[in-house]
mmCIF file of C-alpha atoms in Angstrom:
data_model
loop_
_atom_site.group_PDB
_atom_site.id
_atom_site.type_symbol
_atom_site.label_atom_id
_atom_site.label_comp_id
_atom_site.label_asym_id
_atom_site.label_seq_id
_atom_site.Cartn_x
_atom_site.Cartn_y
_atom_site.Cartn_z
ATOM 1 C CA MET A 86 113.459 137.575 132.911
ATOM 2 C CA ARG A 87 117.045 136.414 132.466
ATOM 3 C CA HIS A 88 117.397 134.420 135.681
ATOM 4 C CA HIS A 89 114.107 132.585 135.768
ATOM 5 C CA HIS A 90 115.423 129.129 135.014
ATOM 6 C CA VAL A 91 112.233 127.351 136.049
ATOM 7 C CA LEU A 92 110.154 129.486 133.699
ATOM 8 C CA HIS A 93 112.552 128.934 130.822
ATOM 9 C CA VAL A 94 112.639 125.171 131.224
ATOM 10 C CA ILE A 95 108.903 124.777 131.706
ATOM 11 C CA ALA A 96 108.125 127.059 128.779
ATOM 12 C CA LYS A 97 110.503 125.100 126.572
ATOM 13 C CA LEU A 98 108.868 121.844 127.634
ATOM 14 C CA LEU A 99 105.384 123.204 127.103
ATOM 15 C CA LEU A 100 105.859 124.888 123.737
ATOM 16 C CA PRO A 101 106.071 121.825 121.478
ATOM 17 C CA PHE A 102 102.879 120.473 123.021
ATOM 18 C CA VAL A 103 101.047 123.770 122.569
ATOM 19 C CA LEU A 104 102.032 123.924 118.901
ATOM 20 C CA LEU A 105 101.271 120.233 118.385
ATOM 21 C CA PHE A 106 97.872 120.687 119.995
ATOM 22 C CA ALA A 107 97.208 123.605 117.648
ATOM 23 C CA LEU A 108 97.990 121.376 114.646
ATOM 24 C CA TYR A 109 95.765 118.628 116.068
ATOM 25 C CA VAL A 110 92.895 121.079 116.486
ATOM 26 C CA GLN A 111 93.526 122.342 112.962
ATOM 27 C CA PHE A 112 93.404 119.012 111.170
ATOM 28 C CA HIS A 113 90.983 117.198 113.460
ATOM 29 C CA GLY A 114 88.357 119.920 113.145
ATOM 30 C CA ASP A 115 86.217 117.807 110.807
ATOM 31 C CA PHE A 116 85.638 115.142 113.430
ATOM 32 C CA GLY A 117 85.647 116.895 116.778
ATOM 33 C CA PRO A 118 85.408 120.435 118.032
ATOM 34 C CA GLY A 119 88.028 122.617 116.452
ATOM 35 C CA GLY A 120 88.999 124.213 113.196
ATOM 36 C CA GLY A 121 91.055 126.976 111.693
ATOM 37 C CA PHE A 122 89.938 129.777 113.985
ATOM 38 C CA GLN A 123 90.718 127.959 117.224
ATOM 39 C CA ALA A 124 93.928 126.426 115.901
ATOM 40 C CA GLY A 125 95.206 129.798 114.749
ATOM 41 C CA VAL A 126 94.582 131.346 118.132
ATOM 42 C CA ILE A 127 96.256 128.460 120.000
ATOM 43 C CA PHE A 128 99.257 128.595 117.669
ATOM 44 C CA ALA A 129 99.567 132.332 118.277
ATOM 45 C CA ALA A 130 99.222 131.749 122.032
ATOM 46 C CA GLY A 131 102.276 129.481 121.842
ATOM 47 C CA PHE A 132 104.284 132.295 120.272
ATOM 48 C CA ILE A 133 102.996 134.774 122.833
ATOM 49 C CA LEU A 134 104.190 132.465 125.620
ATOM 50 C CA TYR A 135 107.583 132.325 123.947
ATOM 51 C CA THR A 136 107.689 136.115 123.637
ATOM 52 C CA ILE A 137 106.775 136.678 127.274
ATOM 53 C CA VAL A 138 109.383 134.254 128.595
ATOM 54 C CA PHE A 139 112.266 134.820 126.189
ATOM 55 C CA GLY A 140 111.760 138.442 125.210
ATOM 56 C CA LEU A 141 110.662 140.192 122.051
ATOM 57 C CA GLU A 142 114.069 140.225 120.353
ATOM 58 C CA ASN A 143 114.358 136.439 120.429
ATOM 59 C CA ALA A 144 110.753 136.015 119.319
ATOM 60 C CA ARG A 145 111.352 138.279 116.330
ATOM 61 C CA LYS A 146 114.226 136.003 115.331
ATOM 62 C CA VAL A 147 111.922 132.959 115.471
ATOM 63 C CA ALA A 148 109.075 134.667 113.638
ATOM 64 C CA PRO A 149 110.503 137.520 111.548
ATOM 65 C CA MET A 150 107.968 140.267 110.904
ATOM 66 C CA PRO A 151 108.240 140.219 107.084
ATOM 67 C CA ALA A 152 107.493 136.481 107.048
ATOM 68 C CA VAL A 153 104.522 136.885 109.390
ATOM 69 C CA ARG A 154 103.226 139.723 107.236
ATOM 70 C CA VAL A 155 103.404 137.509 104.150
ATOM 71 C CA LEU A 156 101.528 134.762 106.012
ATOM 72 C CA VAL A 157 98.734 137.192 106.944
ATOM 73 C CA ALA A 158 97.962 137.653 103.267
ATOM 74 C CA ALA A 159 98.842 134.104 102.229
ATOM 75 C CA GLY A 160 96.101 132.515 104.328
ATOM 76 C CA LEU A 161 93.412 134.765 102.894
ATOM 77 C CA LEU A 162 94.728 134.205 99.360
ATOM 78 C CA LEU A 163 94.668 130.448 99.917
ATOM 79 C CA TYR A 164 91.022 130.705 100.928
ATOM 80 C CA ALA A 165 90.016 132.908 98.005
ATOM 81 C CA GLY A 166 92.218 130.884 95.650
ATOM 82 C CA THR A 167 90.376 127.702 96.568
ATOM 83 C CA GLY A 168 87.213 129.397 95.369
ATOM 84 C CA VAL A 169 88.882 130.411 92.118
ATOM 85 C CA ALA A 170 90.197 126.868 91.644
ATOM 86 C CA GLY A 171 86.629 125.627 91.925
ATOM 87 C CA VAL A 172 85.569 128.086 89.215
ATOM 88 C CA LEU A 173 88.418 127.015 86.925
ATOM 89 C CA LEU A 174 87.434 123.361 87.338
ATOM 90 C CA GLY A 175 83.892 124.129 86.229
ATOM 91 C CA GLY A 176 81.990 124.655 89.491
ATOM 92 C CA HIS A 177 80.674 127.671 91.327
ATOM 93 C CA TYR A 178 82.868 129.939 93.450
ATOM 94 C CA LEU A 179 83.646 128.194 96.763
ATOM 95 C CA ASN A 180 81.928 124.979 95.650
ATOM 96 C CA TYR A 181 84.435 122.276 96.529
ATOM 97 C CA SER A 182 82.629 119.324 94.975
ATOM 98 C CA VAL A 183 84.640 119.584 91.745
ATOM 99 C CA LEU A 184 88.045 119.673 93.444
ATOM 100 C CA ALA A 185 88.518 115.887 93.602
ATOM 101 C CA GLY A 186 87.169 112.744 91.982
ATOM 102 C CA THR A 187 83.942 112.450 93.902
ATOM 103 C CA PRO A 188 81.886 115.339 95.354
ATOM 104 C CA VAL A 189 82.344 114.107 98.930
ATOM 105 C CA ALA A 190 86.113 113.803 98.560
ATOM 106 C CA GLY A 191 86.170 117.236 96.951
ATOM 107 C CA GLN A 192 84.233 118.758 99.830
ATOM 108 C CA HIS A 193 86.599 117.117 102.278
ATOM 109 C CA LEU A 194 89.652 118.470 100.481
ATOM 110 C CA GLY A 195 88.120 121.915 100.133
ATOM 111 C CA ILE A 196 87.227 122.161 103.816
ATOM 112 C CA MET A 197 90.730 121.017 104.765
ATOM 113 C CA VAL A 198 92.386 123.631 102.542
ATOM 114 C CA ILE A 199 90.256 126.586 103.525
ATOM 115 C CA GLU A 200 90.470 125.716 107.227
ATOM 116 C CA PHE A 201 94.221 125.750 106.799
ATOM 117 C CA GLY A 202 93.976 129.159 105.144
ATOM 118 C CA VAL A 203 91.832 130.450 108.005
ATOM 119 C CA GLY A 204 94.285 129.055 110.554
ATOM 120 C CA VAL A 205 97.294 130.663 108.884
ATOM 121 C CA THR A 206 95.653 134.075 108.641
ATOM 122 C CA VAL A 207 94.308 134.039 112.201
ATOM 123 C CA ALA A 208 97.625 132.899 113.694
ATOM 124 C CA ALA A 209 99.626 135.438 111.700
ATOM 125 C CA VAL A 210 97.250 138.307 112.529
ATOM 126 C CA MET A 211 97.300 137.486 116.250
ATOM 127 C CA ILE A 212 101.111 137.289 116.270
ATOM 128 C CA THR A 213 101.306 140.574 114.354
ATOM 129 C CA ILE A 214 98.952 142.309 116.784
ATOM 130 C CA PHE A 215 100.859 141.029 119.795
ATOM 131 C CA PHE A 216 104.249 142.026 118.369
ATOM 132 C CA CYS A 217 102.890 145.495 117.584
ATOM 133 C CA PHE A 218 101.644 145.977 121.146
ATOM 134 C CA ALA A 219 104.743 144.463 122.724
ATOM 135 C CA GLY A 220 107.148 146.413 120.514
ATOM 136 C CA ARG A 221 105.601 149.766 121.389
ATOM 137 C CA GLU A 222 107.396 151.840 123.968
ATOM 138 C CA LYS A 223 105.603 154.094 126.353
ATOM 139 C CA MET B 158 92.676 139.310 135.106
ATOM 140 C CA LEU B 159 88.951 139.493 135.783
ATOM 141 C CA SER B 160 88.212 139.582 132.076
ATOM 142 C CA GLY B 161 90.124 136.331 131.668
ATOM 143 C CA ILE B 162 88.050 134.685 134.392
ATOM 144 C CA TYR B 163 84.910 136.153 132.837
ATOM 145 C CA SER B 164 85.786 134.557 129.501
ATOM 146 C CA LEU B 165 86.473 131.218 131.138
ATOM 147 C CA PHE B 166 83.047 131.313 132.776
ATOM 148 C CA ALA B 167 81.456 132.222 129.469
ATOM 149 C CA ALA B 168 83.187 129.214 127.916
ATOM 150 C CA ALA B 169 81.808 126.947 130.640
ATOM 151 C CA ILE B 170 78.295 128.232 129.944
ATOM 152 C CA PHE B 171 78.744 127.525 126.238
ATOM 153 C CA VAL B 172 79.745 123.922 126.989
ATOM 154 C CA GLU B 173 76.633 123.588 129.101
ATOM 155 C CA LEU B 174 74.573 124.823 126.151
ATOM 156 C CA ASP B 175 76.110 122.132 123.885
ATOM 157 C CA ALA B 176 78.174 124.589 121.873
ATOM 158 C CA VAL B 177 81.577 122.944 122.209
ATOM 159 C CA ASP B 178 83.175 124.690 119.232
ATOM 160 C CA VAL B 179 82.175 128.101 120.508
ATOM 161 C CA ALA B 180 83.335 127.272 124.023
ATOM 162 C CA PHE B 181 86.690 126.208 122.656
ATOM 163 C CA THR B 182 87.086 129.480 120.788
ATOM 164 C CA GLU B 183 85.961 131.604 123.704
ATOM 165 C CA ALA B 184 88.351 129.837 126.069
ATOM 166 C CA SER B 185 91.376 130.251 123.823
ATOM 167 C CA VAL B 186 90.571 133.747 122.538
ATOM 168 C CA GLY B 187 89.001 135.352 125.585
ATOM 169 C CA ALA B 188 91.155 133.882 128.298
ATOM 170 C CA GLY B 189 94.343 134.012 126.228
ATOM 171 C CA ILE B 190 94.661 136.714 123.620
ATOM 172 C CA SER B 191 92.266 139.457 124.680
ATOM 173 C CA THR B 192 93.498 139.478 128.278
ATOM 174 C CA MET B 193 97.040 139.906 126.958
ATOM 175 C CA LEU B 194 95.909 142.770 124.712
ATOM 176 C CA MET B 195 94.091 144.492 127.551
ATOM 177 C CA LEU B 196 97.166 144.264 129.802
ATOM 178 C CA GLY B 197 99.371 145.496 126.970
ATOM 179 C CA THR B 198 97.178 148.548 126.430
ATOM 180 C CA LEU B 199 97.066 149.329 130.135
ATOM 181 C CA ALA B 200 100.850 149.116 130.261
ATOM 182 C CA LEU B 201 101.139 151.468 127.282
ATOM 183 C CA THR B 202 98.646 154.049 128.552
ATOM 184 C CA THR B 203 97.678 154.493 132.178
ATOM 185 C CA ARG B 204 96.287 152.361 134.939
ATOM 186 C CA LEU B 205 94.408 155.099 136.694
ATOM 187 C CA GLU B 206 90.986 156.348 135.762
ATOM 188 C CA LYS B 207 89.886 159.883 136.428
ATOM 189 C CA ILE B 208 87.137 159.910 139.048
ATOM 190 C CA PRO B 209 83.974 161.248 137.402
ATOM 191 C CA THR B 210 82.782 164.487 138.955
ATOM 192 C CA TYR B 211 79.064 163.942 138.459
ATOM 193 C CA MET B 212 76.635 161.089 139.063
ATOM 194 C CA PRO B 213 75.721 159.458 135.776
ATOM 195 C CA ILE B 214 71.941 159.709 136.242
ATOM 196 C CA LEU B 215 70.985 160.098 132.606
ATOM 197 C CA PRO B 216 72.907 157.016 131.391
ATOM 198 C CA LEU B 217 71.340 155.014 134.210
ATOM 199 C CA LEU B 218 67.843 156.075 133.120
ATOM 200 C CA VAL B 219 68.584 155.280 129.491
ATOM 201 C CA VAL B 220 69.912 151.843 130.425
ATOM 202 C CA VAL B 221 66.952 150.997 132.657
ATOM 203 C CA ALA B 222 64.445 152.117 130.014
ATOM 204 C CA THR B 223 66.184 150.198 127.221
ATOM 205 C CA GLY B 224 66.501 147.115 129.383
ATOM 206 C CA ALA B 225 62.814 147.222 130.319
ATOM 207 C CA ALA B 226 61.829 147.537 126.661
ATOM 208 C CA LEU B 227 64.078 144.622 125.679
ATOM 209 C CA ILE B 228 62.752 142.401 128.464
ATOM 210 C CA TYR B 229 59.187 143.278 127.463
ATOM 211 C CA GLY B 230 60.176 142.231 123.953
ATOM 212 C CA THR B 231 61.324 138.804 125.128
ATOM 213 C CA LEU B 232 57.862 137.868 126.454
ATOM 214 C CA ASP B 233 56.818 136.519 123.044
ATOM 215 C CA MET B 234 60.094 134.692 122.419
ATOM 216 C CA PRO B 235 60.161 130.905 122.149
ATOM 217 C CA ARG B 236 60.895 129.224 125.461
ATOM 218 C CA PHE B 237 64.441 128.189 126.358
ATOM 219 C CA GLY B 238 65.330 124.773 124.934
ATOM 220 C CA ASP B 239 62.040 124.417 123.054
ATOM 221 C CA PRO B 240 62.692 122.011 120.154
ATOM 222 C CA ASN B 241 59.788 123.511 118.166
ATOM 223 C CA ALA B 242 61.152 127.045 118.146
ATOM 224 C CA PRO B 243 61.246 128.654 114.681
ATOM 225 C CA ILE B 244 65.035 128.695 114.680
ATOM 226 C CA HIS B 245 65.112 124.881 114.557
ATOM 227 C CA GLN B 246 62.561 124.542 111.722
ATOM 228 C CA HIS B 247 64.337 126.309 108.901
ATOM 229 C CA VAL B 248 67.537 125.358 107.018
ATOM 230 C CA VAL B 249 69.103 123.381 109.852
ATOM 231 C CA PRO B 250 67.126 120.110 109.470
ATOM 232 C CA ARG B 251 68.244 120.063 105.850
ATOM 233 C CA TYR B 252 71.878 120.591 106.899
ATOM 234 C CA ILE B 253 71.749 117.725 109.385
ATOM 235 C CA GLU B 254 69.877 115.385 107.049
ATOM 236 C CA ASP B 255 71.800 115.913 103.815
ATOM 237 C CA MET B 256 75.217 116.656 105.210
ATOM 238 C CA PRO B 257 76.430 113.061 105.673
ATOM 239 C CA LYS B 258 75.991 112.296 101.972
ATOM 240 C CA GLU B 259 76.917 115.738 100.648
ATOM 241 C CA ILE B 260 80.009 116.474 102.698
ATOM 242 C CA GLY B 261 80.623 113.520 104.967
ATOM 243 C CA VAL B 262 82.339 115.080 107.976
ATOM 244 C CA PRO B 263 80.869 114.392 111.406
ATOM 245 C CA ASN B 264 81.203 117.901 112.811
ATOM 246 C CA VAL B 265 78.222 119.863 111.514
ATOM 247 C CA VAL B 266 79.684 123.163 112.675
ATOM 248 C CA THR B 267 82.795 122.707 110.548
ATOM 249 C CA ALA B 268 80.736 121.681 107.527
ATOM 250 C CA VAL B 269 78.395 124.662 107.772
ATOM 251 C CA LEU B 270 81.265 127.030 108.526
ATOM 252 C CA ALA B 271 83.493 125.986 105.669
ATOM 253 C CA SER B 272 81.130 124.778 102.991
ATOM 254 C CA TYR B 273 77.500 125.893 103.271
ATOM 255 C CA ARG B 274 78.406 129.328 104.547
ATOM 256 C CA GLY B 275 81.783 129.613 102.853
ATOM 257 C CA TYR B 276 81.162 133.177 101.664
ATOM 258 C CA ASP B 277 80.363 134.270 105.178
ATOM 259 C CA THR B 278 83.578 132.805 106.536
ATOM 260 C CA LEU B 279 85.572 134.335 103.686
ATOM 261 C CA GLY B 280 84.159 137.710 104.709
ATOM 262 C CA GLU B 281 85.051 137.121 108.349
ATOM 263 C CA VAL B 282 88.619 136.172 107.479
ATOM 264 C CA THR B 283 88.833 139.339 105.392
ATOM 265 C CA VAL B 284 87.709 141.369 108.412
ATOM 266 C CA ILE B 285 90.396 139.742 110.561
ATOM 267 C CA PHE B 286 92.961 140.425 107.836
ATOM 268 C CA THR B 287 91.896 144.072 107.642
ATOM 269 C CA ALA B 288 92.007 144.472 111.424
ATOM 270 C CA GLY B 289 95.518 142.997 111.473
ATOM 271 C CA ILE B 290 96.648 145.403 108.761
ATOM 272 C CA GLY B 291 95.032 148.266 110.670
ATOM 273 C CA VAL B 292 96.925 147.469 113.870
ATOM 274 C CA LEU B 293 100.113 147.111 111.843
ATOM 275 C CA VAL B 294 99.596 150.559 110.315
ATOM 276 C CA LEU B 295 98.710 152.175 113.654
ATOM 277 C CA LEU B 296 101.372 150.634 115.865
ATOM 278 C CA GLY B 297 103.893 148.878 113.665
ATOM 279 C CA GLY B 298 105.531 151.974 112.176
ATOM 280 C CA GLY B 299 107.100 153.347 115.352
ATOM 281 C CA ARG B 300 110.197 151.205 115.127
ATOM 282 C CA ARG B 301 111.376 152.529 111.787
ATOM 283 C CA GLU B 302 110.838 156.208 112.615
ATOM 284 C CA ARG B 303 112.776 156.086 115.851
ATOM 285 C CA PRO B 304 116.042 157.687 114.634
ATOM 286 C CA GLY B 305 114.034 160.611 113.247
ATOM 287 C CA GLY B 306 112.922 161.815 116.652
ATOM 288 C CA ARG B 307 109.438 160.358 117.090
ATOM 289 C CA ARG B 308 110.288 159.717 120.685
ATOM 290 C CA ALA B 309 111.597 163.206 121.298
ATOM 291 C CA GLY B 310 108.365 164.737 120.072
ATOM 292 C CA GLY B 311 106.213 161.965 121.445
ATOM 293 C CA ARG B 312 103.274 164.252 122.083
ATOM 294 C CA GLY B 313 103.374 165.878 118.689
ATOM 295 C CA GLY B 314 100.683 165.332 116.103
ATOM 296 C CA PRO B 315 100.288 161.868 114.665
ATOM 297 C CA SER B 316 102.590 161.498 111.725
ATOM 298 C CA MET C 295 56.929 130.844 137.196
ATOM 299 C CA GLU C 296 56.660 129.188 133.808
ATOM 300 C CA LEU C 297 57.582 132.532 132.302
ATOM 301 C CA VAL C 298 60.752 132.749 134.371
ATOM 302 C CA GLN C 299 61.811 129.193 133.542
ATOM 303 C CA GLY C 300 61.199 129.700 129.848
ATOM 304 C CA LEU C 301 62.765 133.095 129.394
ATOM 305 C CA TYR C 302 65.541 133.479 131.950
ATOM 306 C CA ASN C 303 68.239 132.950 129.304
ATOM 307 C CA TYR C 304 67.105 136.056 127.421
ATOM 308 C CA TRP C 305 66.875 138.058 130.631
ATOM 309 C CA ILE C 306 70.416 137.193 131.651
ATOM 310 C CA ALA C 307 71.605 138.243 128.209
ATOM 311 C CA MET C 308 69.648 141.513 128.478
ATOM 312 C CA ILE C 309 71.074 142.297 131.930
ATOM 313 C CA LEU C 310 74.618 141.660 130.705
ATOM 314 C CA MET C 311 73.913 143.733 127.617
ATOM 315 C CA MET C 312 72.651 146.651 129.665
ATOM 316 C CA ALA C 313 75.642 146.413 132.012
ATOM 317 C CA GLY C 314 77.949 146.720 129.015
ATOM 318 C CA PHE C 315 75.850 149.536 127.546
ATOM 319 C CA TYR C 316 75.958 151.441 130.840
ATOM 320 C CA VAL C 317 79.749 151.215 130.985
ATOM 321 C CA VAL C 318 79.974 152.515 127.419
ATOM 322 C CA ILE C 319 77.747 155.560 127.865
ATOM 323 C CA SER C 320 78.498 156.557 131.463
ATOM 324 C CA ARG C 321 82.289 156.644 131.481
ATOM 325 C CA GLY C 322 84.669 158.847 129.561
ATOM 326 C CA ASN C 323 87.622 156.493 129.843
ATOM 327 C CA LEU C 324 88.216 154.991 126.402
ATOM 328 C CA ILE C 325 89.626 151.707 127.721
ATOM 329 C CA LYS C 326 86.549 151.266 129.894
ATOM 330 C CA LYS C 327 84.402 151.844 126.843
ATOM 331 C CA ILE C 328 86.165 148.982 125.079
ATOM 332 C CA VAL C 329 85.619 146.749 128.118
ATOM 333 C CA GLY C 330 81.944 147.700 128.052
ATOM 334 C CA LEU C 331 81.699 146.864 124.371
ATOM 335 C CA ASN C 332 83.277 143.478 125.083
ATOM 336 C CA ILE C 333 80.667 142.720 127.738
ATOM 337 C CA PHE C 334 77.936 143.804 125.323
ATOM 338 C CA GLN C 335 79.422 141.505 122.702
ATOM 339 C CA THR C 336 79.482 138.521 125.061
ATOM 340 C CA SER C 337 75.840 139.082 125.900
ATOM 341 C CA VAL C 338 74.975 138.847 122.202
ATOM 342 C CA PHE C 339 76.977 135.614 121.959
ATOM 343 C CA LEU C 340 75.064 134.255 124.930
ATOM 344 C CA LEU C 341 71.742 135.266 123.373
ATOM 345 C CA TYR C 342 72.509 133.463 120.109
ATOM 346 C CA ILE C 343 73.911 130.325 121.691
ATOM 347 C CA SER C 344 71.075 130.004 124.199
ATOM 348 C CA MET C 345 68.573 130.307 121.350
ATOM 349 C CA GLY C 346 70.318 127.430 119.593
ATOM 350 C CA ALA C 347 70.163 125.103 122.583
ATOM 351 C CA VAL C 348 67.621 122.262 122.530
ATOM 352 C CA GLU C 349 66.361 120.390 125.548
ATOM 353 C CA GLY C 350 67.960 116.938 125.595
ATOM 354 C CA GLY C 351 70.159 117.768 122.631
ATOM 355 C CA THR C 352 73.869 117.110 122.253
ATOM 356 C CA ALA C 353 76.703 118.974 120.596
ATOM 357 C CA PRO C 354 76.229 119.031 116.810
ATOM 358 C CA ILE C 355 78.696 116.276 115.962
ATOM 359 C CA LEU C 356 76.992 113.460 114.081
ATOM 360 C CA GLU C 357 77.340 110.010 115.574
ATOM 361 C CA GLU C 358 75.447 106.739 115.560
ATOM 362 C CA GLY C 359 72.486 106.716 117.911
ATOM 363 C CA LEU C 360 72.145 110.444 118.344
ATOM 364 C CA THR C 361 69.237 112.207 116.709
ATOM 365 C CA ARG C 362 68.721 115.482 118.527
ATOM 366 C CA PHE C 363 71.363 118.168 118.224
ATOM 367 C CA SER C 364 71.593 121.757 119.306
ATOM 368 C CA ASN C 365 71.301 124.144 116.408
ATOM 369 C CA PRO C 366 74.688 124.472 114.644
ATOM 370 C CA LEU C 367 73.903 127.681 112.780
ATOM 371 C CA PRO C 368 74.256 130.111 115.711
ATOM 372 C CA HIS C 369 77.432 128.267 116.685
ATOM 373 C CA VAL C 370 78.952 129.002 113.301
ATOM 374 C CA LEU C 371 77.980 132.668 113.421
ATOM 375 C CA ILE C 372 79.264 133.195 116.951
ATOM 376 C CA LEU C 373 82.431 131.163 116.440
ATOM 377 C CA THR C 374 83.576 133.540 113.728
ATOM 378 C CA ALA C 375 82.207 136.563 115.594
ATOM 379 C CA ILE C 376 84.404 135.811 118.627
ATOM 380 C CA VAL C 377 87.607 135.810 116.596
ATOM 381 C CA VAL C 378 86.537 138.843 114.572
ATOM 382 C CA GLY C 379 85.616 140.496 117.868
ATOM 383 C CA VAL C 380 89.091 140.090 119.314
ATOM 384 C CA ALA C 381 90.643 141.396 116.097
ATOM 385 C CA THR C 382 88.455 144.503 116.108
ATOM 386 C CA THR C 383 89.053 144.973 119.851
ATOM 387 C CA ALA C 384 92.767 144.939 119.109
ATOM 388 C CA LEU C 385 92.204 147.615 116.469
ATOM 389 C CA GLY C 386 90.278 149.748 118.973
ATOM 390 C CA LEU C 387 92.993 149.329 121.597
ATOM 391 C CA ALA C 388 95.619 150.258 119.016
ATOM 392 C CA LEU C 389 93.692 153.454 118.286
ATOM 393 C CA ILE C 390 93.589 154.206 122.024
ATOM 394 C CA VAL C 391 97.350 153.715 122.294
ATOM 395 C CA ARG C 392 97.872 156.187 119.451
ATOM 396 C CA ILE C 393 95.411 158.656 121.003
ATOM 397 C CA ASN C 394 97.309 158.378 124.274
ATOM 398 C CA GLU C 395 100.557 159.119 122.458
ATOM 399 C CA ALA C 396 99.124 162.152 120.706
ATOM 400 C CA TYR C 397 97.109 163.661 123.592
ATOM 401 C CA GLY C 398 98.702 162.157 126.683
ATOM 402 C CA THR C 399 95.362 161.009 128.061
ATOM 403 C CA VAL C 400 92.624 158.457 127.469
ATOM 404 C CA GLU C 401 89.828 160.522 129.020
ATOM 405 C CA GLU C 402 87.253 161.746 126.532
ATOM 406 C CA GLU C 403 86.667 165.112 128.201
ATOM 407 C CA GLU C 404 90.360 165.984 128.384
ATOM 408 C CA ILE C 405 90.741 165.123 124.687
ATOM 409 C CA HIS C 406 87.835 167.422 123.799
ATOM 410 C CA ALA C 407 89.276 170.156 126.016
ATOM 411 C CA GLN C 408 92.605 169.909 124.170
ATOM 412 C CA ASP C 409 90.898 170.099 120.802
ATOM 413 C CA GLU C 410 88.786 173.155 121.501
ATOM 414 C CA PRO C 411 91.285 176.055 121.133
ATOM 415 C CA ALA C 412 92.428 174.785 117.762
#
């Protein structure tokens, strides 16, 4: 893949938009179609594009495996932790109404946070899976 | 390649059925990630399938019988697109009615996903987490063991 | 005729489901089995989503002037099921890769044949 200049340039041009679109889907999920699951997959797809064009070694430098592994757990912990935060503030587990001043604002905040947790876990898991498959030698 | 096209078609059908969120997911997951995984597996194993030596008559019979039973079972089902079907009478009207003042986000799917059915989604994320860890355990270890001779004894028992 | 118009969505789902089922039980190739399971899975998605559709409805995003929406509950279930499905598929494929490394084949019969003397 070393001499494919067109591929390299186009991929470099495309990548920021892919990642930006993933973030848009992530944080616009309350209003239009989208949410953590889709955003995570799109974000991971951006990394997969990078890996295919620039090779696994470079991709591992961008997204080191230990960091990705931490993110896999961090997203889930963020989700579960939001539930615990609700309990500590006097509500039920995973009831977001108590997280902010008014119930509606609390729900909004809660949905935002857990969608982010979902997105992080999904993206990290997909990147992990792809790196595992790509790093395997026949 | 075909599976990617198949997923894209499935996504188009979901848009037609007014399920934009699902279509979005199917398009990104099916056409993107799972096609990549399938190709990766084929590259790691083998492209060629052994030609079966016998005609699979028994599976065909089983499939036809099961399919006939299932289609017979659909005869009592509510008609396609019927607004009075039981599925539309329970729980959902309450979601749509009370959601604007309880949660206040326009996308009902997001609200139900994250808030009303938060436990469910937590479970799903846990499944994804577990699957990721499983793949990491199964395939991620090869790199570290390489100096030891995993590759030399590649057909040996799983370590 | 009325029957066909009212029920064709279920029948398409059933046909897809049986196609996937046939691939799973008739072939010994493990990768083909996973493909079959994926087709089966899609048919279930289609079944759920088509049950949630309402004639004249729109996507379940609340806006002024819209009163009839397709049912959001199946959407939620299937949305998560798709992503979980790809994660579990990846796990299955990872198992196949390991099986191929240990046995040198992905055919069920050859694996059984290798196991028998032991």
